[in-house]
Each structure stands twice: as C-alpha cells, then as structure tokens.
C-alpha cells in the first residue's frame, strides 16, 4: 500500500506509447491528427438523421476527446507524463464511453432489425419513449461498468516504477504495474468484457442474420441494394470496433505482444470513433454536402 501512496503523492505516470520507435512517432502523430480533425471539422456530420446515430456521434466525439489530445502531446514531444488524476480521469471516461458504445451498437442493430423485419410494427416497437429508455440504459450501464473497474484498478498497489507501457491509461496496462496478485481484477475484467463485448457481438450478428434472411426474400432489387448497403456499413463499424477490443480484453497477453497491442488499440480508440459518423451516414445528403464544403475550402487554400 506504501507504493500506492507514493505513486499518488509523486503525482504522475509515464506513458511510454510508441517510444520504442522514436523516429516513427511523427507518422502516427500526423495520421491520428487527421482522424481527430475529421470528428471536429464539420458540424453537419454530427447532426445525423436518426436518434441513435446522434447518440453515437456524440459518444465518438467525447471518446476521441478523452484520449487523442493526450496521445498527440506524447507523440509530438519528449514529455510523456500524465498526472495521476489525469490518468484516473482518462481511464474512467475511455472505459465508460467504450462500454457505452458496445451497448449502443446493439441497440442500433435492433433498430435496423425492427425496421427491416417488422416494418408494420416499427413505430410501436421503436416508440420515442422506448428509444430514449434504450439510450439512457446504454449510457448508464457503460458508466457503471467503468466506475467498478476504475475503483478496483486504482486500489491495486503499484510497484516502484510508474512507466505505463501504453499510449493511454487503460486497465490491462495499469494492472501490469501491480506488485500483488491481480487475478481477481483480471477475472472481473474478463466477466464484464464478456458481458459488454461477447454478448453484444452475438446479439448484433443475430440481428443482422435475421435481416439478411428477410432481405433475401425481397423481390425488389432496389430494396435489396439499399438494405445491404446500410447493413454492410453497420457491420463494418462493428468489425472495426469489436475485433480489436476482443484482442485486448479477452485474449491472454504476453510480453512480446505489448507493442502489437498498442497498434490494435489504435483501432478502437482512434480509427473507429473517427470514421463512425462517415461510415454510418455515408449515403446521407448531409455528409455528401459536408465533404463538398471541405473540398471547396481546401481548394481555396
């Protein structure tokens, strides 16, 4: 417990990030900065047509804001410290928003299932009051899960060094700093990861499986193309988010895989939240108009 107190008093962690490749840090800095600007540069992308999509867009904006600015600072200069309180706050919000995203993607897949497979009952199944209840449940469950793991993680006694072998404060990376047995923490993380990752993934695949069967019975070629186009973009988001999360939180880690894990984590912390608004609304007129405005402003430069 003394190590825990000392780490708190000294007040910072060192995020090693990609320091094993110091000459290459400028490359991820530029790429990540471009992805981050995509989430901020045009407000029309964040005013989508659907209620759940607006929740996802707001979540993605908060998700990137909780991790990417600190990552950019670490990549740009030699200073890679983060305060103890800053690390606690980042851990809580990254995990809370990630968990919320998992549940929200399930809700969105059910919305697509109701629209395609139960069109005559859609307005009853997806009543506005029920939609608001689902959205609230997504946010509450995600933040509750994060509160549990944040409490368990920051009560674990730490070893003397404070070097976090990651580019952000994340539960698996912080548990590796512990001087004590962390099997209870890892078991709790495995159980909740199964609840928030495996079960949602199964439900999402089941929803889209039912949609695929319903679509194959359609006679309209235009309807087929529209539904497959929409569901295809949704499944792309699901793959880009859930597969990397499963690799980090559900597969056993080893010392040789730490560097590989950092690049995998970039997908669910940077790539997917930045591309979600574009992928989900790729066929919307608002997005096409936003892209035209951006292209026009760049051409003026």
mmCIF file of C-alpha atoms in Angstrom:
data_model
loop_
_atom_site.group_PDB
_atom_site.id
_atom_site.type_symbol
_atom_site.label_atom_id
_atom_site.label_comp_id
_atom_site.label_asym_id
_atom_site.label_seq_id
_atom_site.Cartn_x
_atom_site.Cartn_y
_atom_site.Cartn_z
ATOM 1 C CA UNK A 1 0.000 0.000 0.000
ATOM 2 C CA UNK A 2 3.013 2.312 0.562
ATOM 3 C CA UNK A 3 3.891 2.064 -3.124
ATOM 4 C CA UNK A 4 0.335 3.079 -3.931
ATOM 5 C CA UNK A 5 0.590 6.111 -1.640
ATOM 6 C CA UNK A 6 3.997 7.104 -3.060
ATOM 7 C CA UNK A 7 2.737 6.909 -6.635
ATOM 8 C CA UNK A 8 -0.197 9.096 -5.697
ATOM 9 C CA UNK A 9 1.941 11.686 -3.941
ATOM 10 C CA UNK A 10 4.521 11.867 -6.705
ATOM 11 C CA UNK A 11 1.564 12.509 -8.918
ATOM 12 C CA UNK A 12 2.265 11.209 -12.404
ATOM 13 C CA UNK A 13 2.657 8.242 -14.729
ATOM 14 C CA UNK A 14 4.904 7.931 -17.780
ATOM 15 C CA UNK A 15 3.042 6.761 -20.898
ATOM 16 C CA UNK A 16 5.701 5.007 -22.968
ATOM 17 C CA UNK A 17 3.444 4.862 -26.024
ATOM 18 C CA UNK A 18 5.479 4.310 -29.199
ATOM 19 C CA UNK A 19 8.817 5.385 -27.697
ATOM 20 C CA UNK A 20 10.426 2.162 -28.950
ATOM 21 C CA UNK A 21 10.256 3.774 -32.396
ATOM 22 C CA UNK A 22 11.153 7.436 -31.693
ATOM 23 C CA UNK A 23 11.933 8.206 -35.329
ATOM 24 C CA UNK A 24 8.500 6.952 -36.421
ATOM 25 C CA UNK A 25 6.419 8.856 -33.856
ATOM 26 C CA UNK A 26 5.795 11.719 -36.293
ATOM 27 C CA UNK A 27 3.935 9.312 -38.627
ATOM 28 C CA UNK A 28 1.243 8.236 -36.112
ATOM 29 C CA UNK A 29 1.068 11.868 -34.943
ATOM 30 C CA UNK A 30 0.079 13.093 -38.414
ATOM 31 C CA UNK A 31 -2.299 10.199 -39.088
ATOM 32 C CA UNK A 32 -4.026 10.468 -35.691
ATOM 33 C CA UNK A 33 -4.313 14.255 -36.014
ATOM 34 C CA UNK A 34 -6.067 13.809 -39.379
ATOM 35 C CA UNK A 35 -8.530 11.310 -37.883
ATOM 36 C CA UNK A 36 -9.225 13.619 -34.943
ATOM 37 C CA UNK A 37 -9.884 16.615 -37.194
ATOM 38 C CA UNK A 38 -12.383 14.516 -39.136
ATOM 39 C CA UNK A 39 -14.523 14.309 -35.990
ATOM 40 C CA UNK A 40 -14.413 18.073 -35.401
ATOM 41 C CA UNK A 41 -14.157 19.856 -38.725
ATOM 42 C CA UNK A 42 -17.775 19.882 -39.885
ATOM 43 C CA UNK A 43 -20.780 20.097 -37.584
ATOM 44 C CA UNK A 44 -23.147 18.663 -40.227
ATOM 45 C CA UNK A 45 -21.584 15.216 -39.743
ATOM 46 C CA UNK A 46 -22.653 15.366 -36.094
ATOM 47 C CA UNK A 47 -26.287 16.238 -36.730
ATOM 48 C CA UNK A 48 -27.443 12.887 -38.195
ATOM 49 C CA UNK A 49 -30.966 11.890 -39.121
ATOM 50 C CA UNK A 50 -31.511 9.223 -36.515
ATOM 51 C CA UNK A 51 -31.760 9.477 -32.754
ATOM 52 C CA UNK A 52 -29.374 6.614 -32.010
ATOM 53 C CA UNK A 53 -26.934 7.839 -34.611
ATOM 54 C CA UNK A 54 -26.839 11.235 -32.881
ATOM 55 C CA UNK A 55 -26.006 9.433 -29.622
ATOM 56 C CA UNK A 56 -23.225 7.505 -31.355
ATOM 57 C CA UNK A 57 -21.812 10.656 -32.937
ATOM 58 C CA UNK A 58 -21.775 12.481 -29.592
ATOM 59 C CA UNK A 59 -20.194 9.449 -27.931
ATOM 60 C CA UNK A 60 -17.471 9.255 -30.588
ATOM 61 C CA UNK A 61 -16.671 12.939 -30.203
ATOM 62 C CA UNK A 62 -16.307 12.527 -26.428
ATOM 63 C CA UNK A 63 -14.353 9.286 -26.865
ATOM 64 C CA UNK A 64 -11.742 10.854 -29.122
ATOM 65 C CA UNK A 65 -11.523 13.947 -26.895
ATOM 66 C CA UNK A 66 -10.755 11.743 -23.872
ATOM 67 C CA UNK A 67 -7.700 10.072 -25.399
ATOM 68 C CA UNK A 68 -6.399 11.643 -28.615
ATOM 69 C CA UNK A 69 -5.249 15.086 -27.335
ATOM 70 C CA UNK A 70 -3.015 13.460 -24.701
ATOM 71 C CA UNK A 71 -1.740 10.985 -27.295
ATOM 72 C CA UNK A 72 -0.859 13.801 -29.699
ATOM 73 C CA UNK A 73 1.052 15.628 -26.960
ATOM 74 C CA UNK A 74 3.032 12.498 -26.162
ATOM 75 C CA UNK A 75 3.845 11.806 -29.800
ATOM 76 C CA UNK A 76 4.889 15.366 -30.579
ATOM 77 C CA UNK A 77 7.413 15.959 -27.802
ATOM 78 C CA UNK A 78 9.752 14.171 -25.394
ATOM 79 C CA UNK A 79 7.460 14.815 -22.413
ATOM 80 C CA UNK A 80 5.262 11.734 -21.953
ATOM 81 C CA UNK A 81 3.989 12.265 -18.418
ATOM 82 C CA UNK A 82 0.374 12.294 -17.351
ATOM 83 C CA UNK A 83 -0.750 13.302 -13.880
ATOM 84 C CA UNK A 84 -2.167 10.702 -11.532
ATOM 85 C CA UNK A 85 -5.551 12.425 -11.503
ATOM 86 C CA UNK A 86 -5.407 12.838 -15.277
ATOM 87 C CA UNK A 87 -4.733 9.123 -15.658
ATOM 88 C CA UNK A 88 -7.692 8.275 -13.401
ATOM 89 C CA UNK A 89 -9.994 10.563 -15.366
ATOM 90 C CA UNK A 90 -8.807 9.221 -18.721
ATOM 91 C CA UNK A 91 -9.189 5.605 -17.610
ATOM 92 C CA UNK A 92 -12.731 6.237 -16.373
ATOM 93 C CA UNK A 93 -14.004 8.040 -19.463
ATOM 94 C CA UNK A 94 -12.275 5.840 -22.054
ATOM 95 C CA UNK A 95 -13.709 2.701 -20.452
ATOM 96 C CA UNK A 96 -17.123 4.289 -19.824
ATOM 97 C CA UNK A 97 -17.528 5.561 -23.376
ATOM 98 C CA UNK A 98 -16.189 2.333 -24.881
ATOM 99 C CA UNK A 99 -18.644 0.233 -22.850
ATOM 100 C CA UNK A 100 -21.487 2.566 -23.771
ATOM 101 C CA UNK A 101 -20.552 2.224 -27.435
ATOM 102 C CA UNK A 102 -20.813 -1.568 -27.240
ATOM 103 C CA UNK A 103 -24.357 -1.396 -25.863
ATOM 104 C CA UNK A 104 -25.365 1.383 -28.244
ATOM 105 C CA UNK A 105 -24.301 -0.656 -31.275
ATOM 106 C CA UNK A 106 -26.586 -3.465 -30.070
ATOM 107 C CA UNK A 107 -29.475 -1.026 -29.772
ATOM 108 C CA UNK A 108 -28.804 0.268 -33.282
ATOM 109 C CA UNK A 109 -28.741 -3.258 -34.700
ATOM 110 C CA UNK A 110 -32.120 -3.931 -33.060
ATOM 111 C CA UNK A 111 -33.428 -0.719 -34.602
ATOM 112 C CA UNK A 112 -32.346 -1.952 -38.058
ATOM 113 C CA UNK A 113 -33.914 -5.359 -37.337
ATOM 114 C CA UNK A 114 -37.223 -3.750 -36.399
ATOM 115 C CA UNK A 115 -37.153 -1.512 -39.488
ATOM 116 C CA UNK A 116 -36.445 -4.347 -41.939
ATOM 117 C CA UNK A 117 -38.085 -7.405 -40.383
ATOM 118 C CA UNK A 118 -41.040 -5.766 -38.605
ATOM 119 C CA UNK A 119 -41.804 -2.679 -40.711
ATOM 120 C CA UNK A 120 -45.528 -2.644 -39.914
ATOM 121 C CA UNK A 121 -44.816 -2.668 -36.183
ATOM 122 C CA UNK A 122 -41.767 -0.394 -36.302
ATOM 123 C CA UNK A 123 -43.446 2.700 -34.865
ATOM 124 C CA UNK A 124 -44.776 0.622 -31.973
ATOM 125 C CA UNK A 125 -41.551 -1.288 -31.306
ATOM 126 C CA UNK A 126 -39.367 1.817 -31.523
ATOM 127 C CA UNK A 127 -41.617 4.296 -29.767
ATOM 128 C CA UNK A 128 -39.762 7.540 -28.911
ATOM 129 C CA UNK A 129 -40.117 6.896 -25.188
ATOM 130 C CA UNK A 130 -38.668 3.397 -25.600
ATOM 131 C CA UNK A 131 -35.817 4.788 -27.733
ATOM 132 C CA UNK A 132 -34.926 7.275 -25.006
ATOM 133 C CA UNK A 133 -35.042 4.479 -22.428
ATOM 134 C CA UNK A 134 -32.645 2.351 -24.508
ATOM 135 C CA UNK A 135 -30.264 5.267 -24.922
ATOM 136 C CA UNK A 136 -30.274 6.035 -21.198
ATOM 137 C CA UNK A 137 -29.696 2.348 -20.399
ATOM 138 C CA UNK A 138 -26.694 2.315 -22.744
ATOM 139 C CA UNK A 139 -25.064 5.315 -21.079
ATOM 140 C CA UNK A 140 -25.849 4.242 -17.502
ATOM 141 C CA UNK A 141 -24.575 0.684 -17.992
ATOM 142 C CA UNK A 142 -21.342 1.870 -19.606
ATOM 143 C CA UNK A 143 -20.532 4.423 -16.907
ATOM 144 C CA UNK A 144 -21.444 1.977 -14.126
ATOM 145 C CA UNK A 145 -19.117 -0.661 -15.568
ATOM 146 C CA UNK A 146 -16.309 1.890 -15.777
ATOM 147 C CA UNK A 147 -16.857 3.038 -12.184
ATOM 148 C CA UNK A 148 -16.430 -0.559 -10.977
ATOM 149 C CA UNK A 149 -13.166 -1.169 -12.834
ATOM 150 C CA UNK A 150 -11.745 2.273 -12.108
ATOM 151 C CA UNK A 151 -12.298 1.687 -8.379
ATOM 152 C CA UNK A 152 -10.732 -1.799 -8.498
ATOM 153 C CA UNK A 153 -7.779 -0.710 -10.627
ATOM 154 C CA UNK A 154 -6.700 2.319 -8.629
ATOM 155 C CA UNK A 155 -6.802 0.454 -5.333
ATOM 156 C CA UNK A 156 -4.217 -2.037 -6.607
ATOM 157 C CA UNK A 157 -0.763 -1.425 -5.002
ATOM 158 C CA UNK A 158 1.807 -0.386 -7.603
ATOM 159 C CA UNK A 159 5.463 -1.253 -7.990
ATOM 160 C CA UNK A 160 8.168 1.377 -7.719
ATOM 161 C CA UNK A 161 8.201 2.488 -11.367
ATOM 162 C CA UNK A 162 5.345 4.359 -12.991
ATOM 163 C CA UNK A 163 6.054 3.562 -16.644
ATOM 164 C CA UNK A 164 2.799 2.534 -18.351
ATOM 165 C CA UNK A 165 3.621 0.538 -21.476
ATOM 166 C CA UNK A 166 0.787 2.066 -23.474
ATOM 167 C CA UNK A 167 -0.238 5.354 -25.071
ATOM 168 C CA UNK A 168 -3.192 5.838 -22.694
ATOM 169 C CA UNK A 169 -4.290 4.792 -19.225
ATOM 170 C CA UNK A 170 -6.123 1.500 -19.742
ATOM 171 C CA UNK A 171 -6.984 -1.221 -17.236
ATOM 172 C CA UNK A 172 -4.784 -4.056 -18.628
ATOM 173 C CA UNK A 173 -1.738 -1.763 -18.879
ATOM 174 C CA UNK A 174 -2.147 -0.417 -15.334
ATOM 175 C CA UNK A 175 -2.652 -3.878 -13.836
ATOM 176 C CA UNK A 176 0.783 -4.824 -15.177
ATOM 177 C CA UNK A 177 2.289 -2.247 -12.772
ATOM 178 C CA UNK A 178 0.944 -4.063 -9.727
ATOM 179 C CA UNK A 179 3.208 -5.735 -7.157
ATOM 180 C CA UNK A 180 0.410 -8.005 -5.917
ATOM 181 C CA UNK A 181 -1.765 -10.752 -7.316
ATOM 182 C CA UNK A 182 -4.296 -9.256 -9.750
ATOM 183 C CA UNK A 183 -6.205 -12.433 -10.627
ATOM 184 C CA UNK A 184 -9.385 -11.057 -9.035
ATOM 185 C CA UNK A 185 -9.129 -7.882 -11.133
ATOM 186 C CA UNK A 186 -8.449 -9.859 -14.303
ATOM 187 C CA UNK A 187 -11.371 -12.185 -13.576
ATOM 188 C CA UNK A 188 -13.712 -9.230 -13.050
ATOM 189 C CA UNK A 189 -12.411 -7.663 -16.263
ATOM 190 C CA UNK A 190 -12.946 -10.917 -18.157
ATOM 191 C CA UNK A 191 -16.527 -11.286 -16.876
ATOM 192 C CA UNK A 192 -17.584 -7.733 -17.654
ATOM 193 C CA UNK A 193 -15.774 -7.807 -21.004
ATOM 194 C CA UNK A 194 -17.796 -10.874 -21.910
ATOM 195 C CA UNK A 195 -20.984 -9.035 -20.924
ATOM 196 C CA UNK A 196 -20.112 -5.854 -22.818
ATOM 197 C CA UNK A 197 -18.267 -7.379 -25.795
ATOM 198 C CA UNK A 198 -19.166 -11.024 -26.484
ATOM 199 C CA UNK A 199 -22.885 -10.831 -25.690
ATOM 200 C CA UNK A 200 -23.397 -7.612 -27.703
ATOM 201 C CA UNK A 201 -21.486 -9.093 -30.622
ATOM 202 C CA UNK A 202 -23.671 -12.218 -30.591
ATOM 203 C CA UNK A 203 -26.843 -10.102 -30.451
ATOM 204 C CA UNK A 204 -25.624 -7.865 -33.287
ATOM 205 C CA UNK A 205 -24.755 -10.804 -35.524
ATOM 206 C CA UNK A 206 -28.118 -12.410 -34.721
ATOM 207 C CA UNK A 207 -29.954 -9.210 -35.684
ATOM 208 C CA UNK A 208 -28.126 -8.881 -38.988
ATOM 209 C CA UNK A 209 -28.554 -12.598 -39.662
ATOM 210 C CA UNK A 210 -32.318 -12.137 -39.360
ATOM 211 C CA UNK A 211 -32.089 -9.049 -41.581
ATOM 212 C CA UNK A 212 -30.153 -11.000 -44.215
ATOM 213 C CA UNK A 213 -32.787 -13.740 -44.277
ATOM 214 C CA UNK A 214 -35.573 -11.176 -44.611
ATOM 215 C CA UNK A 215 -33.729 -9.297 -47.358
ATOM 216 C CA UNK A 216 -33.152 -12.440 -49.403
ATOM 217 C CA UNK A 217 -36.928 -12.916 -49.559
ATOM 218 C CA UNK A 218 -37.437 -9.456 -51.049
ATOM 219 C CA UNK A 219 -38.423 -9.135 -54.693
ATOM 220 C CA UNK A 220 -37.267 -5.537 -55.155
ATOM 221 C CA UNK A 221 -33.690 -5.157 -56.405
ATOM 222 C CA UNK A 222 -33.599 -1.537 -55.235
ATOM 223 C CA UNK A 223 -34.696 -2.574 -51.751
ATOM 224 C CA UNK A 224 -32.044 -5.277 -51.664
ATOM 225 C CA UNK A 225 -29.301 -2.846 -52.580
ATOM 226 C CA UNK A 226 -30.458 -0.236 -50.068
ATOM 227 C CA UNK A 227 -30.720 -2.652 -47.137
ATOM 228 C CA UNK A 228 -27.457 -4.446 -47.895
ATOM 229 C CA UNK A 229 -25.698 -1.099 -48.304
ATOM 230 C CA UNK A 230 -26.933 0.152 -44.931
ATOM 231 C CA UNK A 231 -26.284 -3.097 -43.063
ATOM 232 C CA UNK A 232 -22.891 -3.501 -44.716
ATOM 233 C CA UNK A 233 -21.733 -0.141 -43.387
ATOM 234 C CA UNK A 234 -23.022 -1.017 -39.919
ATOM 235 C CA UNK A 235 -21.186 -4.348 -39.913
ATOM 236 C CA UNK A 236 -18.010 -2.570 -40.974
ATOM 237 C CA UNK A 237 -18.221 -0.398 -37.850
ATOM 238 C CA UNK A 238 -18.915 -3.452 -35.689
ATOM 239 C CA UNK A 239 -15.875 -5.289 -37.092
ATOM 240 C CA UNK A 240 -13.516 -2.322 -36.693
ATOM 241 C CA UNK A 241 -14.584 -1.873 -33.073
ATOM 242 C CA UNK A 242 -15.305 -5.297 -31.597
ATOM 243 C CA UNK A 243 -12.451 -7.349 -33.086
ATOM 244 C CA UNK A 244 -9.672 -5.098 -31.682
ATOM 245 C CA UNK A 245 -11.439 -4.839 -28.317
ATOM 246 C CA UNK A 246 -11.659 -8.637 -28.106
ATOM 247 C CA UNK A 247 -7.947 -8.943 -28.879
ATOM 248 C CA UNK A 248 -7.037 -6.642 -25.979
ATOM 249 C CA UNK A 249 -9.597 -7.523 -23.298
ATOM 250 C CA UNK A 250 -10.440 -11.189 -23.917
ATOM 251 C CA UNK A 251 -7.252 -12.770 -25.279
ATOM 252 C CA UNK A 252 -4.319 -13.552 -22.941
ATOM 253 C CA UNK A 253 -1.469 -11.091 -23.272
ATOM 254 C CA UNK A 254 2.263 -11.728 -23.352
ATOM 255 C CA UNK A 255 5.319 -9.512 -23.113
ATOM 256 C CA UNK A 256 6.099 -9.916 -26.805
ATOM 257 C CA UNK A 257 2.611 -8.786 -27.796
ATOM 258 C CA UNK A 258 2.611 -5.446 -25.951
ATOM 259 C CA UNK A 259 3.787 -3.405 -28.923
ATOM 260 C CA UNK A 260 1.324 -5.176 -31.188
ATOM 261 C CA UNK A 261 -1.442 -4.443 -28.671
ATOM 262 C CA UNK A 262 -0.755 -0.706 -28.894
ATOM 263 C CA UNK A 263 -1.367 -0.690 -32.636
ATOM 264 C CA UNK A 264 -4.502 -2.803 -32.172
ATOM 265 C CA UNK A 265 -5.779 -0.351 -29.550
ATOM 266 C CA UNK A 266 -5.463 2.475 -32.084
ATOM 267 C CA UNK A 267 -8.401 0.966 -33.981
ATOM 268 C CA UNK A 268 -10.967 1.239 -31.196
ATOM 269 C CA UNK A 269 -9.595 4.461 -29.682
ATOM 270 C CA UNK A 270 -8.817 6.446 -32.850
ATOM 271 C CA UNK A 271 -9.845 4.884 -36.162
ATOM 272 C CA UNK A 272 -13.354 3.603 -35.422
ATOM 273 C CA UNK A 273 -14.657 6.632 -33.437
ATOM 274 C CA UNK A 274 -13.319 8.945 -36.148
ATOM 275 C CA UNK A 275 -14.845 7.009 -39.038
ATOM 276 C CA UNK A 276 -18.173 6.088 -37.414
ATOM 277 C CA UNK A 277 -20.036 9.252 -38.477
ATOM 278 C CA UNK A 278 -18.825 8.887 -42.052
ATOM 279 C CA UNK A 279 -19.499 5.146 -42.312
ATOM 280 C CA UNK A 280 -22.964 5.290 -40.767
ATOM 281 C CA UNK A 281 -24.072 8.310 -42.770
ATOM 282 C CA UNK A 282 -22.092 7.704 -45.949
ATOM 283 C CA UNK A 283 -25.242 7.738 -48.060
ATOM 284 C CA UNK A 284 -26.763 10.811 -46.400
ATOM 285 C CA UNK A 285 -27.023 14.088 -48.299
ATOM 286 C CA UNK A 286 -25.711 15.989 -45.270
ATOM 287 C CA UNK A 287 -22.435 14.073 -45.339
ATOM 288 C CA UNK A 288 -22.017 14.472 -49.085
ATOM 289 C CA UNK A 289 -22.649 18.199 -48.662
ATOM 290 C CA UNK A 290 -20.099 18.361 -45.838
ATOM 291 C CA UNK A 291 -17.474 16.633 -47.969
ATOM 292 C CA UNK A 292 -18.123 19.066 -50.830
ATOM 293 C CA UNK A 293 -17.767 22.023 -48.472
ATOM 294 C CA UNK A 294 -14.497 20.663 -47.104
ATOM 295 C CA UNK A 295 -13.134 20.027 -50.588
ATOM 296 C CA UNK A 296 -14.153 23.560 -51.581
ATOM 297 C CA UNK A 297 -12.453 25.118 -48.548
ATOM 298 C CA UNK A 298 -9.236 23.157 -49.147
ATOM 299 C CA UNK A 299 -9.182 24.171 -52.809
ATOM 300 C CA UNK A 300 -9.301 27.841 -51.719
ATOM 301 C CA UNK A 301 -6.148 27.284 -49.680
#
